[in-house]
XYZ file of C-alpha atoms in Angstrom:
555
model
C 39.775 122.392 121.152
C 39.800 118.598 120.553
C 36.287 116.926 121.884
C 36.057 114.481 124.004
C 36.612 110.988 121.890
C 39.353 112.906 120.033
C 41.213 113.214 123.483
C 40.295 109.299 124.407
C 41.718 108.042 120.798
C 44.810 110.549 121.789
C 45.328 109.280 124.941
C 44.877 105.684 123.684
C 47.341 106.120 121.269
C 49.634 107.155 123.956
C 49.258 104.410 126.035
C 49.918 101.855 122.985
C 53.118 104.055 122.583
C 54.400 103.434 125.894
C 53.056 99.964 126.344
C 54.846 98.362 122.824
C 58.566 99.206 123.768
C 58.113 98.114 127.613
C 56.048 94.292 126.376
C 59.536 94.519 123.854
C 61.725 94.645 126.834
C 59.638 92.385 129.205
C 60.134 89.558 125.868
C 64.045 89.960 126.277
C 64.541 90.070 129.505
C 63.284 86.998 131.419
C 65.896 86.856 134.221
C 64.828 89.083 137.419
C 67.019 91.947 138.551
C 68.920 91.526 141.670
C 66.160 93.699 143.916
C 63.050 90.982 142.772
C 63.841 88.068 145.411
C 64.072 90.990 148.113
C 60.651 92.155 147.179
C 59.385 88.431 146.554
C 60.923 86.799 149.642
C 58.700 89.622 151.920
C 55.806 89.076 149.928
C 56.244 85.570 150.846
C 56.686 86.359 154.428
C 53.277 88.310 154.564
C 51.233 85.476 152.668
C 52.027 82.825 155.409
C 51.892 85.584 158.162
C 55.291 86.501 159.064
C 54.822 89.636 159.635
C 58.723 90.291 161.368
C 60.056 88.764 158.044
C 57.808 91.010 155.546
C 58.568 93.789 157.056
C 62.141 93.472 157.580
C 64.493 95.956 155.939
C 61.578 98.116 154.525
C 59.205 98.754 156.698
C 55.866 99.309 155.967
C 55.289 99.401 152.023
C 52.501 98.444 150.163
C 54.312 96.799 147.284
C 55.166 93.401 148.935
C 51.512 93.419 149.783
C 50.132 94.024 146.181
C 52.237 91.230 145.579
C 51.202 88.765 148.037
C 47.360 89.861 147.213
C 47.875 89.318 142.887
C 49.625 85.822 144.310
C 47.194 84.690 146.404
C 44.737 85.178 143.932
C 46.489 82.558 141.291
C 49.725 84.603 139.495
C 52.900 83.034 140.120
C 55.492 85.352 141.522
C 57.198 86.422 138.662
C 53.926 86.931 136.702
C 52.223 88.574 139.328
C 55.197 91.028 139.832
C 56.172 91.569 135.772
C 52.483 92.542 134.781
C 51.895 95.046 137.773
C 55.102 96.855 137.380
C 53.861 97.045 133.200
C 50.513 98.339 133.774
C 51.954 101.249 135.869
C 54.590 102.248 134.030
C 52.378 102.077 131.419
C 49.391 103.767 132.076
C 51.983 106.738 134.115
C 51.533 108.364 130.718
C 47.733 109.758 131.874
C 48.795 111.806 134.727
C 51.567 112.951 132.800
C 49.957 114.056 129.970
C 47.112 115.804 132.022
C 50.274 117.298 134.418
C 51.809 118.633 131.360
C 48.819 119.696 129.451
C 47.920 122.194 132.121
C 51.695 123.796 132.408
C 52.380 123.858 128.657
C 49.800 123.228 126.958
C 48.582 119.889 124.385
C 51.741 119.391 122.043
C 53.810 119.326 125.087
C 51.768 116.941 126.600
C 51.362 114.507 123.770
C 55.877 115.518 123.302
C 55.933 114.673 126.387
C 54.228 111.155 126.959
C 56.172 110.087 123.590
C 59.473 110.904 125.021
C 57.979 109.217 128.336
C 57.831 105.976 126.019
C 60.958 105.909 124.881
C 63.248 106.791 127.608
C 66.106 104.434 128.115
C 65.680 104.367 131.735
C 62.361 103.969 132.282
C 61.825 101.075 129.711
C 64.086 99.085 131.136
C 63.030 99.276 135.037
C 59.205 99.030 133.967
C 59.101 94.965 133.480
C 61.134 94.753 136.573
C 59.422 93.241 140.484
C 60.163 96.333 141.840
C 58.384 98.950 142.910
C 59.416 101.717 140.799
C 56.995 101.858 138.388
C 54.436 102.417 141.182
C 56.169 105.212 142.895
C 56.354 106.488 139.467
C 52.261 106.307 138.815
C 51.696 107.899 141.962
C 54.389 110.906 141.871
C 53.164 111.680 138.312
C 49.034 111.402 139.785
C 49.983 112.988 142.969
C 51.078 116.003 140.795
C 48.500 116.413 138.216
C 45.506 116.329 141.236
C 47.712 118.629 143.320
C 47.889 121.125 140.717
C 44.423 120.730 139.996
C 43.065 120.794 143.314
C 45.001 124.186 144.301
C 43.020 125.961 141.130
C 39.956 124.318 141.472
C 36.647 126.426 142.592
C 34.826 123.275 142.828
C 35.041 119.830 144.746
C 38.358 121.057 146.520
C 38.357 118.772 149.523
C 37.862 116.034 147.579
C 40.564 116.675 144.964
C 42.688 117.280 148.469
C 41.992 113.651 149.606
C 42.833 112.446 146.516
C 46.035 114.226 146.561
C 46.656 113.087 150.147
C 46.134 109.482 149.496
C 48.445 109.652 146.357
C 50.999 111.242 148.478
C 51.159 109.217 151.268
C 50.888 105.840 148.747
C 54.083 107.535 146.660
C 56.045 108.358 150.187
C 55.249 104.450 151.650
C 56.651 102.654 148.273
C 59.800 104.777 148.110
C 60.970 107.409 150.768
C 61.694 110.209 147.697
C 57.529 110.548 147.891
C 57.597 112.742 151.167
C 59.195 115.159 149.148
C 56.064 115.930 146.552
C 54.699 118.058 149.734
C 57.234 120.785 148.466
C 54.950 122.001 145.441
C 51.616 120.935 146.720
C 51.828 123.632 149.574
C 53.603 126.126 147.319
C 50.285 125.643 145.124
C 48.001 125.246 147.455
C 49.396 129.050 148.537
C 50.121 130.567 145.070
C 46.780 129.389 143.702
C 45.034 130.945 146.301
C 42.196 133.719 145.281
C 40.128 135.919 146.656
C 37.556 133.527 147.085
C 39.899 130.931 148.699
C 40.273 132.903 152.177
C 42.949 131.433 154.263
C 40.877 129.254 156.717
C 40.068 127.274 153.460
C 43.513 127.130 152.107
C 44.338 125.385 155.702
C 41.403 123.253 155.739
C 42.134 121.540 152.486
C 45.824 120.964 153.306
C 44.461 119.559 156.531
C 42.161 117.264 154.785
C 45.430 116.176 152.264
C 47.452 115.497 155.522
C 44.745 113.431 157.365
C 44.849 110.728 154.501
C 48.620 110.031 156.076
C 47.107 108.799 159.220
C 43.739 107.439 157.660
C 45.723 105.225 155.364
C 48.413 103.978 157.785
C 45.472 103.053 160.019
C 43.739 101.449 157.483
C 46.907 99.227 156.140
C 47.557 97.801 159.701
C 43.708 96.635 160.259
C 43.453 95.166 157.054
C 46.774 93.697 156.283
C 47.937 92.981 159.964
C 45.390 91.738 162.180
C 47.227 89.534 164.287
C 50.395 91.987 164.785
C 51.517 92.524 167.908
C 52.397 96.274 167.678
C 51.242 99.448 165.005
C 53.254 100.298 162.292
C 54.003 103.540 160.933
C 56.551 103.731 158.381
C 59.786 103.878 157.536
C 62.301 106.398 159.754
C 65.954 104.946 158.672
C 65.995 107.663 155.950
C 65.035 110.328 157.674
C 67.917 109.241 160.605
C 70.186 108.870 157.714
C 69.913 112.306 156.333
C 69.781 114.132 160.270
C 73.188 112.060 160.954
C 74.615 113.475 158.072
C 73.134 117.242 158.353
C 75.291 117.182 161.886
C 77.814 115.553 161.675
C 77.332 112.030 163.348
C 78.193 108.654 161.745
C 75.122 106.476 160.901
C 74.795 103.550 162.974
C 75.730 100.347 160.542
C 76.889 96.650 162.055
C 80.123 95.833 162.980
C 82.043 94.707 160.383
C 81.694 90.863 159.922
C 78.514 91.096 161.203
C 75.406 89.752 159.130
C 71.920 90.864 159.453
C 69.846 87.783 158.070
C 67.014 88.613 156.581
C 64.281 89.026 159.004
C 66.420 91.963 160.663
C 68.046 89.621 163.397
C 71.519 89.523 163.747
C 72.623 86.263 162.864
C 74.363 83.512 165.579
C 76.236 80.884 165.357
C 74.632 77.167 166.246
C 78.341 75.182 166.839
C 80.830 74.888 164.481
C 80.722 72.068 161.995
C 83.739 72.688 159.838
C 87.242 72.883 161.793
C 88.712 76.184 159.854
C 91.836 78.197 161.310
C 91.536 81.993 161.170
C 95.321 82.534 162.538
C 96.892 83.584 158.997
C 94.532 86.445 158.512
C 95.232 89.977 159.779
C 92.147 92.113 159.596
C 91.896 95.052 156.666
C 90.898 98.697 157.163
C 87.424 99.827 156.794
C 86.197 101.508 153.901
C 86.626 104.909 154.191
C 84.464 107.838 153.177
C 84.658 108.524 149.375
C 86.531 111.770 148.015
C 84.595 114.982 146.847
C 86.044 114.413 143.658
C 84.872 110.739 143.754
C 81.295 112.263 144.924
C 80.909 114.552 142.718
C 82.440 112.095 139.721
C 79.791 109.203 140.899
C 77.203 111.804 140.847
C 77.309 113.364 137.312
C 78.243 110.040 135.628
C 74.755 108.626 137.167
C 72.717 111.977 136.491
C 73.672 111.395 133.035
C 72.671 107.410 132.542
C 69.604 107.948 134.250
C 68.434 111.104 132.666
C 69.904 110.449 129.072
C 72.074 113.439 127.657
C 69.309 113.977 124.974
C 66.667 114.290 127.744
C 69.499 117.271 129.368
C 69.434 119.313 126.450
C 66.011 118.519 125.780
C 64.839 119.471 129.402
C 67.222 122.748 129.196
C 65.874 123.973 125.930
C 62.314 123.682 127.367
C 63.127 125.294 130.585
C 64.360 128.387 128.267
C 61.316 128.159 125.948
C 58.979 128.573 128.694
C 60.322 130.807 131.844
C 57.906 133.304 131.427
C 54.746 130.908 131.943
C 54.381 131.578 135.375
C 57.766 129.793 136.650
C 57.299 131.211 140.088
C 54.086 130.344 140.838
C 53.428 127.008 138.982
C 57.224 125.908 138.134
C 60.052 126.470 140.560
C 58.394 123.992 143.212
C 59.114 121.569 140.594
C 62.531 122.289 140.638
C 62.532 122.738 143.937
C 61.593 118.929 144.402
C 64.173 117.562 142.036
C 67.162 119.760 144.125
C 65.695 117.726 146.881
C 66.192 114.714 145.559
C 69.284 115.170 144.682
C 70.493 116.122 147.426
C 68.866 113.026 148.994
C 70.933 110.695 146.676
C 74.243 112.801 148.000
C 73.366 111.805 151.720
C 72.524 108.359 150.761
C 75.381 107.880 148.307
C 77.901 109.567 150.744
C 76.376 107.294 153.732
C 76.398 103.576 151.588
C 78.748 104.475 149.290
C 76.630 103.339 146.635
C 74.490 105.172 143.692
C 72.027 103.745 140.766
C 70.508 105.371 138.176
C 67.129 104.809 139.087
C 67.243 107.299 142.137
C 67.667 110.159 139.020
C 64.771 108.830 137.272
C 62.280 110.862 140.028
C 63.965 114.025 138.117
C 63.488 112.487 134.808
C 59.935 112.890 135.396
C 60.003 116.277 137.277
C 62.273 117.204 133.600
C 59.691 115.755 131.460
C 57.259 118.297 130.605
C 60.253 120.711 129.859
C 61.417 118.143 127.199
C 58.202 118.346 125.407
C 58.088 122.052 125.541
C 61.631 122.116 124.881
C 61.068 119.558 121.516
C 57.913 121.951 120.692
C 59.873 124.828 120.832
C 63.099 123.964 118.616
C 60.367 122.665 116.135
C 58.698 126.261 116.071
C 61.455 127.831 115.529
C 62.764 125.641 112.739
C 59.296 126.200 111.309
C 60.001 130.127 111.233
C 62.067 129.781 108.272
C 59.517 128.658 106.194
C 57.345 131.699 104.818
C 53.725 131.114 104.379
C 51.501 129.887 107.438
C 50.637 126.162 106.132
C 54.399 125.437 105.330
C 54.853 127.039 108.553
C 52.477 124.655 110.525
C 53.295 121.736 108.335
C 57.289 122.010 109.188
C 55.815 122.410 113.123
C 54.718 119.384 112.741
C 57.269 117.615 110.574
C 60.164 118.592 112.856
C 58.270 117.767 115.842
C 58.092 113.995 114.383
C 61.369 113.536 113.669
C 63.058 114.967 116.691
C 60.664 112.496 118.508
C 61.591 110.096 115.916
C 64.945 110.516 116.394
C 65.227 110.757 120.003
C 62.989 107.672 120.690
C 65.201 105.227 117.978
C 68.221 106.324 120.330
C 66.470 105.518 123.353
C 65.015 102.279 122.265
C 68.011 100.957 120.903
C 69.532 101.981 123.963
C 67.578 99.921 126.477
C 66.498 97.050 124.110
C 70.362 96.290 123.397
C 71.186 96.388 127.131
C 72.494 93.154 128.221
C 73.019 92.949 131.102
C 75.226 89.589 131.301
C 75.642 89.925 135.081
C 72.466 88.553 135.379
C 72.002 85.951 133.192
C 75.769 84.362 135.001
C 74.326 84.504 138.595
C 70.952 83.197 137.263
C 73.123 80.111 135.726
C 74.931 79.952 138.556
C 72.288 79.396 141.028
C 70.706 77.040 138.265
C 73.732 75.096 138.651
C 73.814 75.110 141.872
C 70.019 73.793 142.143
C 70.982 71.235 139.126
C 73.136 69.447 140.483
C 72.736 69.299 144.467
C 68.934 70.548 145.063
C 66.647 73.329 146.476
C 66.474 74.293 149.954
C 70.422 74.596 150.466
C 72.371 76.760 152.649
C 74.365 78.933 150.143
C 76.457 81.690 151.145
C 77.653 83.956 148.313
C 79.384 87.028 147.782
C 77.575 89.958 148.566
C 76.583 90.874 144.838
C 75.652 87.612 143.903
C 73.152 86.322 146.838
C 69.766 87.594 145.957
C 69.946 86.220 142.229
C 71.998 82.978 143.313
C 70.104 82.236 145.992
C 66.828 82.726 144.195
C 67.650 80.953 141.235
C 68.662 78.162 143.138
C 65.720 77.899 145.816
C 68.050 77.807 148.274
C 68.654 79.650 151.875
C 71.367 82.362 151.021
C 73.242 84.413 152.779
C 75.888 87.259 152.319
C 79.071 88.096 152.441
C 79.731 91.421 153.139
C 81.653 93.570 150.011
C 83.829 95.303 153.228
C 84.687 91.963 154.564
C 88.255 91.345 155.659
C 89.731 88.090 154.971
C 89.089 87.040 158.371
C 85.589 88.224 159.094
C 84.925 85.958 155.119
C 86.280 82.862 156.938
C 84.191 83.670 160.147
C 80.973 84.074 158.366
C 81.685 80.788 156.670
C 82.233 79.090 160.066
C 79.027 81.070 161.546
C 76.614 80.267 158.919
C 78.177 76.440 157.887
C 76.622 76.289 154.013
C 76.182 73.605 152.039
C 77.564 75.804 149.166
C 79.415 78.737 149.215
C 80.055 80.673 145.997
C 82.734 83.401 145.853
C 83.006 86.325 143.169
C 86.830 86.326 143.107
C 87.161 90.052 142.269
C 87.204 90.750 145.737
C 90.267 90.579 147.418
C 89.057 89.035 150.734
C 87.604 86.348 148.839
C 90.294 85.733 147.177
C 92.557 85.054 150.123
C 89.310 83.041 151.602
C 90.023 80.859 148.566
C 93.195 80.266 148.704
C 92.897 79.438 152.449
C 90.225 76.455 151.325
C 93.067 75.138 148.780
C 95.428 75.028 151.568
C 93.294 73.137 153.706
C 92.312 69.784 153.431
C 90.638 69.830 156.754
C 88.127 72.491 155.367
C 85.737 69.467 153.948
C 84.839 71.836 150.982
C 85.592 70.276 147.115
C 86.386 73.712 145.120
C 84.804 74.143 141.519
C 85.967 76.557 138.752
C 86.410 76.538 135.039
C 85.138 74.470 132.573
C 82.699 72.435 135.891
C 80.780 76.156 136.121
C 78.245 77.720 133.689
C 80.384 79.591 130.747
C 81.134 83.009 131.946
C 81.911 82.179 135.828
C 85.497 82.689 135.148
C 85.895 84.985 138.352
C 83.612 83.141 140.268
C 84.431 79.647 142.531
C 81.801 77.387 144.360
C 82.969 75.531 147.001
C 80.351 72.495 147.986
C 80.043 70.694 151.625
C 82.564 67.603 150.714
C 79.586 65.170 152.329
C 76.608 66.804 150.880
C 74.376 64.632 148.497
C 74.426 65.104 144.765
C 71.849 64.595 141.943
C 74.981 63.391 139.680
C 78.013 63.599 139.556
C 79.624 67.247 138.592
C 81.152 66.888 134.754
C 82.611 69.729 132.760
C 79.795 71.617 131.354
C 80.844 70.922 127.613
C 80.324 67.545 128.491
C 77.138 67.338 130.502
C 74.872 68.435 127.987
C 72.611 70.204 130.217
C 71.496 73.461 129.119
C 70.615 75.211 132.639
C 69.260 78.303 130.959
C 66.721 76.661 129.004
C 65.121 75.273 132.426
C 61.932 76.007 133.471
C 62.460 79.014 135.831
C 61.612 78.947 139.892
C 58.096 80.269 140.881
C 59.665 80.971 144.126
C-alpha cells in the first residue's frame, strides 16, 4: 500500500504526463477552431450585458460565463479561453485515476491516466475555447464521487451534494451530462446495505437532485440580475430526441432563412444592390441520409474519436475483468455510453452532421477498461517467464512498452494533425481585415463564417450549406455585405458566382487566384465595388505582406 506522498509524487507525475503533450499541441496550433468565436462572441455578449445575445443558441451554460469572468479580470480572449480548457483537461487525470483505482485497482489507474495523456482525441480538443475539456473534468469527478458516495458509511449527504453539483455543472456545459444519472442511481441502489435502509437511499438521491435547482437558482441571481425572465436550461435536445422517438420532423427554418446570431430571424432594411433572381429555379431539400450512410458515418467517427488501439485496448480489458462485479459496479457504465450513442444517432440523423468529439464521452466511459485491458495482456505475457522476479519484472516491462507504444502512435497522431482548413479561413479573414478594415459586413459560406468573420473583426453572416441558388442570391440582397466570400465547392455558390460575373449591375469586384492568400483556390471574395480600401489589392506574390505572421485579433 503506497503512503500518502508516494500517491502525491504518483499523481504528480501523472499530471506532468498529461500536461507536456497538450502545452505541445497548444505551441502548434495557434489558430482557433471554428466553435471558439461562437463561444467568444456570447462571452462578449454577457460582459457588456446582453443577456438575449449570450444566451442565444445555447442556453444557459456556464462556459461563456467562465469566460467573460477570466476576461474581465485581465486575459485576453484567446488566453483566457486556451489556459482554462488546459488546466481541465489536464488535471481530468485525478478523478480518473481515483474512478479507476476503485474498479480495477492502482496499475489500471496509473494505465489508465497514461493512455488518458496520450489519446489522439483528447490532446487535440484540450487547447481548444471550447467547452469540452470542462464537461470532461466534471463527467470524470461526477463519477469518481458518485461511486464513492453510494459505498460510503460516512459523510453521505455531503458526498451526494457534491455529486449533484458535478452533475448538474456536466449536464449545463454539454447536454450528454444528464445522462451520468444512469449509474449514479444504479449505485446508489446496488451499493445499498443493511445499514443504508431505503428512506436513506432516497434521501441522499434527493439531496443530489436538489443541487439542480439550487445551482440554476444561484446562476441567474448572480450572473443575471437585470434579466427580465428565469432561466432554466437548455430543452432543444430533449425536443430533438422526443421528435425523433415518434415520428415528427424537428422544427428547423425555412430554407433561405437566417437566424442571426442573437436568435432573431434576420430582415431585410431595403435593398441596396439591384440583383435579378429570375434565372434561378429553386433545388430540392436535403433529404434524410440512408441507413447505410448512418450507419457508415457512424462507425467511421466511433473509430477517429476512440482510436482503434483504444477498441482493442478497451475490449481486452472488458474480458480481463467481467467477473469484478460487472453488474453491480460496471454495466451502468456501459449503460451510459449506449446512451450516448444513441444520442449522436438522433442528432446525426436530425442535422445530418457528426464529429468525433461527441465519441470522446465513451472514450472516457472505455478508459479504465484500457488500463485493465493493457495490465492484463502484460500479465499474461509475464506468465511465460518462470521465476516470480522475472515474472514481475516482465509485468512491468511489457506494461511500459505497450504504453510506450500506444502513446508514440497517439502523439504522433494529433501533433502531426494539420488541419489546413483553418489556417486558409484564418488568412482569409486576415485578408479580408488587411486590406479593407474591421467592423465589415461579411457574408460567407456557411463553413467558413465563424473563422472568417473572426479573423477579420468583422460582422459575419451565413450562408446556409442547403441553400438553393436562389435563396444564396436572396440572402446576399437581405443582408447587403461589404464582402461576401464564397467556398466554391458548393454548387449554389457556384451558380451565385457566376450570376455576379454576368452582372455588371451587381456593384461587386470578384477576387480569386493569385489576389487571395495561397490555398483559396476554391474560394472567391466578392467586395462592395464603392467600399473604401487600405490599398490597393495586388497579387499576393507581389504585396509582400505576410498575413499569417500578424498579430492575431483579441476579439
Amino acid at each position: 500500500m503506497p503512503t500518502a506522498r508516494a500517491r502525491a509524487l504518483l499523481l504528480a507525475v501523472l499530471v506532468v504526463a498529461a500536461f507536456a503533450p497538450r502545452l505541445a499541441m497548444h505551441q502548434i496550433r495557434q489558430v482557433v477552431c471554428t466553435d471558439a468565436p461562437f463561444f467568444i462572441e456570447r462571452a462578449e455578449a454577457f460582459e457588456r450585458g446582453d443577456y438575449a445575445a449570450g444566451l442565444s443558441r445555447l442556453g444557459l451554460n456556464p462556459y461563456p460565463l467562465v469566460l467573460a469572468g477570466l476576461h474581465h479580470a485581465g486575459l485576453d480572449w484567446e488566453t483566457a479561453g486556451r489556459l482554462w480548457s488546459l488546466a481541465f483537461a489536464t488535471l481530468a487525470v485525478l478523478p480518473l485515476f481515483g474512478f479507476t483505482r476503485r474498479l480495477f485497482g492502482e496499475r489500471a489507474a496509473v494505465v489508465a491516466c497514461l493512455l488518458y495523456a496520450v489519446q489522439p482525441e483528447l490532446i487535440e480538443w484540450s487547447p481548444e475555447i471550447i467547452r469540452d475539456p470542462t464537461f470532461w473534468f466534471l463527467l470524470l469527478a461526477t463519477l469518481y464521487f458518485g461511486h464513492v458516495a453510494a459505498s460510503a458509511e460516512r459523510y453521505t449527504l455531503a458526498l451526494y451534494a457534491i455529486v449533484g453539483s458535478c452533475l448538474t455543472l456536466a449536464g449545463l456545459i454539454r447536454f450528454e451530462g444528464w445522462f451520468l444519472v444512469v449509474p449514479l442511481l444504479w449505485w446508489a441502489i446496488a451499493h445499498r446495505t443493511a445499514r443504508a435502509t431505503w428512506p436513506a437511499v432516497a434521501a441522499r438521491i434527493g439531496v443530489a437532485a436538489a443541487m439542480t435547482p439550487l445551482w440554476l437558482v444561484a446562476i441567474n441571481v448572480c450572473c443575471f440580475p437585470g434579466h427580465h425572465r428565469w432561466e432554466w436550461g437548455r430543452f432543444d435536445h430533449l425536443a430533438m430526441a422526443v421528435n425523433w422517438t415518434f415520428g415528427a420532423e424537428t422544427a428547423t427554418p425555412a430554407q433561405g432563412t437566417h437566424v442571426s446570431d442573437n436568435g432573431a430571424t434576420a430582415t431585410k432594411p431595403g435593398a441596396r444592390v439591384p440583383l435579378s433572381t429570375e434565372n434561378f429555379t429553386p433545388e430540392d431539400a436535403s433529404k434524410r441520409p440512408s441507413l447505410k450512410v448512418m450507419c457508415w458515418g457512424m462507425a467511421h467517427t466511433f473509430l477517429q474519436g476512440v482510436h482503434p488501439l483504444y477498441v482493442l485496448a478497451m475490449g481486452v480489458g472488458l474480458w480481463a475483468v467481467r467477473r469484478q462485479h460487472f453488474l453491480r459496479d460496471q454495466l451502468p457504465l456501459w449503460m451510459l455510453a449506449a446512451v450516448n450513442l444513441g444520442a449522436v444517432w438522433i442528432y446525426f440523423w436530425t442535422h445530418h452532421e457528426i464529429t468525433s468529439r461527441y465519441m470522446l464521452l465513451i472514450v472516457l466511459v472505455g478508459l479504465p477498461y484500457a488500463g485493465g485491458g493493457v495490465v492484463w495482456l502484460a500479465e499474461q505475457g509475464a506468465r511465460l517467464a518462470r521465476t516470480a522476479p522475472v515474472a514481475r519484472r516482465a509485468v512491468l516491462v511489457g506494461t511500459v512498452l505497450l504504453v510506450a507504444a500506444i502513446g508514440a502512435i497517439g502523439c504522433t497522431d494529433a501533433l502531426t494533425s494539420e488541419y489546413r482548413s483553418r489556417h486558409l479561413k484564418a488568412d482569409l479573414g486576415r485578408w479580408i481585415r488587411h486590406y479593407y478594415g474591421e467592423d465589415r459586413t461579411v457574408l460567407c459560406s456557411e463553413n467558413l463564417e465563424r473563422l472568417v468573420g473572426y479573423y477579420a473583426q468583422a460582422r459575419h453572416q451565413g450562408i446556409s450549406s442547403d441553400a438553393s441558388p436562389r435563396e444564396a442570391l436572396g440572402r446576399v440582397a437581405e443582408v447587403e455585405p461589404d464582402v461576401v466570400a464564397l467556398w466554391l465547392q458548393q454548387p449554389s455558390e457556384q451558380a451565385l458566382l457566376a450570376h455576379f460575373e454576368q452582372q455588371e449591375s451587381a456593384h461587386y469586384q470578384i477576387y480569386r487566384g493569385s489576389t487571395l492568400p495561397a490555398g483559396c483556390e476554391d474560394v472567391a471574395v466578392l467586395v462592395r465595388t464603392n467600399l473604401p480600401v487600405r490599398q490597393r489589392v495586388v497579387e499576393s506574390a507581389a504585396a509582400g505582406v505576410s498575413l499569417s505572421d500578424q498579430a492575431r485579433p483579441l476579439y
